[in-house]
Amino acid sequence: MTIAVTLPDPEKLVWWRDHLRELLPDHHINNAAEISDPQTVRYAVVWKPPEGLLASFPNLKATISIGAGIDHIAADPQYPASVPVIKTIGPDMTQRMCEYVALHVLRLHRQLPELQKAQTRKAWHQIVTPTAPDRKVGILGLGHLGCHVARTLTALGFDVAGWSRSGAAPDGVTGFNESGLNRFLAQSEILICLLPLTPETKGFLSKPILEQLPKGASLINAARGAHLIEDDLLAALGKGQISYATLDVFNTEPLPSDHPFWTHPRVLVTPHTASLIDPVSGGKVIAANIRKLEAGHTPDALTYISRGY
């Protein structure tokens, strides 16, 4: 039995392949492009696989995404829809996302950008901010990561609401379903996007959505770059509808050097590091899920591309 591994970055591919070989010594683990007999492949561990690659493995039992998202797999029109996809979700990745969002919510809440500007002017600029219970934070998407982030922010004292299809939310978090989107947006002073990327959510962060936020609201996007209409955000920043944006994901990655986000005074760019996965932490989760599958059990993170996430 063979496990195929593919990533766009050749160095990272080798890193993942070699580490998985250590974790799963009883399996043949190879670079997908170097596999001579596609019929031996039972599992594929992938990030942004080439179109048609996974369909070329006739005996594929499951595809493992190197990350919590499956949009990069669903984007392949040739992907065999009957083959399940396993998302890689583990405590390290969840903790990293919670840290990232808490850091940037606090940065915006306590108006750190304004204090940094004052420092450049050598100005003793004391800003009185509300306490966390008086700051309304909204989370788009209450999946695994969204729920953990919501609990983290609630523990810090913030007034947290979340929006999802069902409206279900953790204790202490106000839940809004699809019909409550307008009310949810109208109260979100800091909006966090943690939505899965599906055809319905692509371009979701657009002018009509941004205009429903309170004037001067802030945005944090740690989901996917394709959720955001970049020109709409730039326009909203220009007229003060959005005061600040923290962006970890972009339509084109790496972000081109001439992109206006790099130099915009009200945009903080981070290079897709919010919940960065590595072979040490992610490999353990992937190896455990493959062992579950081989033992006839179903991993908690199993899904199908027909679901979208």
PDB file of C-alpha atoms in Angstrom, residues 132-258:
ATOM      1  CA  ALA A 132     -13.876  44.021  26.663  1.00  0.00           C
ATOM      2  CA  PRO A 133     -17.501  43.421  27.808  1.00  0.00           C
ATOM      3  CA  ASP A 134     -18.446  46.646  26.004  1.00  0.00           C
ATOM      4  CA  ARG A 135     -16.788  45.606  22.727  1.00  0.00           C
ATOM      5  CA  LYS A 136     -18.939  43.584  20.332  1.00  0.00           C
ATOM      6  CA  VAL A 137     -16.998  41.034  18.309  1.00  0.00           C
ATOM      7  CA  GLY A 138     -18.601  39.033  15.499  1.00  0.00           C
ATOM      8  CA  ILE A 139     -17.332  35.733  14.093  1.00  0.00           C
ATOM      9  CA  LEU A 140     -18.385  34.597  10.625  1.00  0.00           C
ATOM     10  CA  GLY A 141     -18.303  30.811  10.769  1.00  0.00           C
ATOM     11  CA  LEU A 142     -18.759  28.686  13.867  1.00  0.00           C
ATOM     12  CA  GLY A 143     -17.106  25.476  12.821  1.00  0.00           C
ATOM     13  CA  HIS A 144     -14.343  23.799  14.803  1.00  0.00           C
ATOM     14  CA  LEU A 145     -11.998  26.793  14.703  1.00  0.00           C
ATOM     15  CA  GLY A 146     -14.753  29.386  15.014  1.00  0.00           C
ATOM     16  CA  CYS A 147     -16.154  27.817  18.175  1.00  0.00           C
ATOM     17  CA  HIS A 148     -12.734  27.621  19.811  1.00  0.00           C
ATOM     18  CA  VAL A 149     -11.968  31.226  18.892  1.00  0.00           C
ATOM     19  CA  ALA A 150     -15.353  32.289  20.277  1.00  0.00           C
ATOM     20  CA  ARG A 151     -14.621  30.594  23.601  1.00  0.00           C
ATOM     21  CA  THR A 152     -11.191  32.222  23.765  1.00  0.00           C
ATOM     22  CA  LEU A 153     -12.591  35.702  23.186  1.00  0.00           C
ATOM     23  CA  THR A 154     -15.432  35.095  25.643  1.00  0.00           C
ATOM     24  CA  ALA A 155     -12.878  34.093  28.263  1.00  0.00           C
ATOM     25  CA  LEU A 156     -11.173  37.457  27.681  1.00  0.00           C
ATOM     26  CA  GLY A 157     -14.463  39.157  28.431  1.00  0.00           C
ATOM     27  CA  PHE A 158     -15.586  40.240  24.956  1.00  0.00           C
ATOM     28  CA  ASP A 159     -19.237  40.379  23.929  1.00  0.00           C
ATOM     29  CA  VAL A 160     -19.058  37.681  21.231  1.00  0.00           C
ATOM     30  CA  ALA A 161     -21.618  36.756  18.584  1.00  0.00           C
ATOM     31  CA  GLY A 162     -21.324  34.219  15.796  1.00  0.00           C
ATOM     32  CA  TRP A 163     -23.042  33.632  12.472  1.00  0.00           C
ATOM     33  CA  SER A 164     -23.543  30.255  10.819  1.00  0.00           C
ATOM     34  CA  ARG A 165     -26.147  28.350   8.825  1.00  0.00           C
ATOM     35  CA  SER A 166     -27.766  26.858  11.912  1.00  0.00           C
ATOM     36  CA  GLY A 167     -27.126  29.672  14.372  1.00  0.00           C
ATOM     37  CA  ALA A 168     -25.826  27.178  16.945  1.00  0.00           C
ATOM     38  CA  ALA A 169     -23.176  28.726  19.185  1.00  0.00           C
ATOM     39  CA  PRO A 170     -21.084  27.817  22.246  1.00  0.00           C
ATOM     40  CA  ASP A 171     -22.265  28.818  25.713  1.00  0.00           C
ATOM     41  CA  GLY A 172     -21.862  32.526  26.312  1.00  0.00           C
ATOM     42  CA  VAL A 173     -21.901  33.351  22.587  1.00  0.00           C
ATOM     43  CA  THR A 174     -24.932  34.845  20.815  1.00  0.00           C
ATOM     44  CA  GLY A 175     -25.737  32.802  17.737  1.00  0.00           C
ATOM     45  CA  PHE A 176     -27.278  34.132  14.529  1.00  0.00           C
ATOM     46  CA  ASN A 177     -28.496  31.975  11.646  1.00  0.00           C
ATOM     47  CA  GLU A 178     -28.706  32.941   7.984  1.00  0.00           C
ATOM     48  CA  SER A 179     -31.835  35.025   8.459  1.00  0.00           C
ATOM     49  CA  GLY A 180     -30.118  37.051  11.193  1.00  0.00           C
ATOM     50  CA  LEU A 181     -27.136  38.170   9.100  1.00  0.00           C
ATOM     51  CA  ASN A 182     -28.138  41.845   8.962  1.00  0.00           C
ATOM     52  CA  ARG A 183     -28.614  42.071  12.737  1.00  0.00           C
ATOM     53  CA  PHE A 184     -25.331  40.246  13.304  1.00  0.00           C
ATOM     54  CA  LEU A 185     -23.381  42.612  11.049  1.00  0.00           C
ATOM     55  CA  ALA A 186     -24.989  45.757  12.469  1.00  0.00           C
ATOM     56  CA  GLN A 187     -23.564  45.033  15.905  1.00  0.00           C
ATOM     57  CA  SER A 188     -20.094  43.705  14.952  1.00  0.00           C
ATOM     58  CA  GLU A 189     -17.473  46.334  15.801  1.00  0.00           C
ATOM     59  CA  ILE A 190     -14.694  43.831  15.066  1.00  0.00           C
ATOM     60  CA  LEU A 191     -15.608  41.265  12.415  1.00  0.00           C
ATOM     61  CA  ILE A 192     -13.619  38.027  12.120  1.00  0.00           C
ATOM     62  CA  CYS A 193     -13.953  35.814   9.059  1.00  0.00           C
ATOM     63  CA  LEU A 194     -13.447  32.095   9.696  1.00  0.00           C
ATOM     64  CA  LEU A 195     -15.862  30.825   7.052  1.00  0.00           C
ATOM     65  CA  PRO A 196     -15.151  27.759   4.929  1.00  0.00           C
ATOM     66  CA  LEU A 197     -14.599  28.637   1.284  1.00  0.00           C
ATOM     67  CA  THR A 198     -17.531  27.398  -0.794  1.00  0.00           C
ATOM     68  CA  PRO A 199     -19.243  28.729  -3.925  1.00  0.00           C
ATOM     69  CA  GLU A 200     -21.723  30.463  -1.577  1.00  0.00           C
ATOM     70  CA  THR A 201     -19.054  32.186   0.526  1.00  0.00           C
ATOM     71  CA  LYS A 202     -16.624  33.179  -2.238  1.00  0.00           C
ATOM     72  CA  GLY A 203     -16.550  36.980  -2.363  1.00  0.00           C
ATOM     73  CA  PHE A 204     -18.707  37.174   0.767  1.00  0.00           C
ATOM     74  CA  LEU A 205     -16.724  40.076   2.233  1.00  0.00           C
ATOM     75  CA  SER A 206     -17.957  42.588  -0.295  1.00  0.00           C
ATOM     76  CA  LYS A 207     -19.354  46.111  -0.357  1.00  0.00           C
ATOM     77  CA  PRO A 208     -22.906  45.124   0.725  1.00  0.00           C
ATOM     78  CA  ILE A 209     -21.540  43.252   3.743  1.00  0.00           C
ATOM     79  CA  LEU A 210     -18.953  45.845   4.759  1.00  0.00           C
ATOM     80  CA  GLU A 211     -21.526  48.634   4.548  1.00  0.00           C
ATOM     81  CA  GLN A 212     -23.742  46.900   7.106  1.00  0.00           C
ATOM     82  CA  LEU A 213     -21.046  47.006   9.790  1.00  0.00           C
ATOM     83  CA  PRO A 214     -20.979  49.918  12.256  1.00  0.00           C
ATOM     84  CA  LYS A 215     -19.062  52.848  10.746  1.00  0.00           C
ATOM     85  CA  GLY A 216     -15.404  52.536  11.743  1.00  0.00           C
ATOM     86  CA  ALA A 217     -15.563  48.771  12.331  1.00  0.00           C
ATOM     87  CA  SER A 218     -12.477  46.600  11.893  1.00  0.00           C
ATOM     88  CA  LEU A 219     -12.005  43.400   9.901  1.00  0.00           C
ATOM     89  CA  ILE A 220      -9.856  40.325  10.516  1.00  0.00           C
ATOM     90  CA  ASN A 221      -9.714  37.720   7.728  1.00  0.00           C
ATOM     91  CA  ALA A 222      -7.990  34.487   8.717  1.00  0.00           C
ATOM     92  CA  ALA A 223     -10.039  32.166   6.483  1.00  0.00           C
ATOM     93  CA  ARG A 224      -9.351  32.362   2.725  1.00  0.00           C
ATOM     94  CA  GLY A 225      -8.339  35.233   0.487  1.00  0.00           C
ATOM     95  CA  ALA A 226     -11.174  34.470  -1.945  1.00  0.00           C
ATOM     96  CA  HIS A 227     -13.710  35.473   0.714  1.00  0.00           C
ATOM     97  CA  LEU A 228     -12.687  39.102   0.236  1.00  0.00           C
ATOM     98  CA  ILE A 229     -13.341  41.468  -2.644  1.00  0.00           C
ATOM     99  CA  GLU A 230     -10.113  43.403  -2.205  1.00  0.00           C
ATOM    100  CA  ASP A 231     -11.175  46.541  -4.091  1.00  0.00           C
ATOM    101  CA  ASP A 232     -14.324  46.757  -1.951  1.00  0.00           C
ATOM    102  CA  LEU A 233     -12.223  46.711   1.202  1.00  0.00           C
ATOM    103  CA  LEU A 234      -9.885  49.388  -0.129  1.00  0.00           C
ATOM    104  CA  ALA A 235     -12.895  51.569  -0.923  1.00  0.00           C
ATOM    105  CA  ALA A 236     -14.384  50.999   2.542  1.00  0.00           C
ATOM    106  CA  LEU A 237     -11.052  51.912   4.155  1.00  0.00           C
ATOM    107  CA  GLY A 238     -10.834  55.025   1.999  1.00  0.00           C
ATOM    108  CA  LYS A 239     -14.147  56.421   3.192  1.00  0.00           C
ATOM    109  CA  GLY A 240     -13.747  55.356   6.828  1.00  0.00           C
ATOM    110  CA  GLN A 241     -16.452  52.694   6.819  1.00  0.00           C
ATOM    111  CA  ILE A 242     -13.708  50.266   7.855  1.00  0.00           C
ATOM    112  CA  SER A 243     -11.059  51.698  10.159  1.00  0.00           C
ATOM    113  CA  TYR A 244      -8.519  48.850  10.112  1.00  0.00           C
ATOM    114  CA  ALA A 245      -8.070  45.458   8.471  1.00  0.00           C
ATOM    115  CA  THR A 246      -5.863  42.578   9.533  1.00  0.00           C
ATOM    116  CA  LEU A 247      -5.392  40.168   6.623  1.00  0.00           C
ATOM    117  CA  ASP A 248      -3.680  36.789   6.801  1.00  0.00           C
ATOM    118  CA  VAL A 249      -4.969  35.373   3.507  1.00  0.00           C
ATOM    119  CA  PHE A 250      -5.093  36.745  -0.026  1.00  0.00           C
ATOM    120  CA  ASN A 251      -6.413  35.998  -3.491  1.00  0.00           C
ATOM    121  CA  THR A 252      -2.818  35.650  -4.705  1.00  0.00           C
ATOM    122  CA  GLU A 253      -0.209  34.181  -2.367  1.00  0.00           C
ATOM    123  CA  PRO A 254       2.481  35.249  -1.813  1.00  0.00           C
ATOM    124  CA  LEU A 255       0.982  38.727  -1.972  1.00  0.00           C
ATOM    125  CA  PRO A 256       2.518  40.538  -4.982  1.00  0.00           C
ATOM    126  CA  SER A 257       5.085  43.161  -4.001  1.00  0.00           C
ATOM    127  CA  ASP A 258       3.156  45.922  -5.766  1.00  0.00           C
TER     128      ASP A 258
END
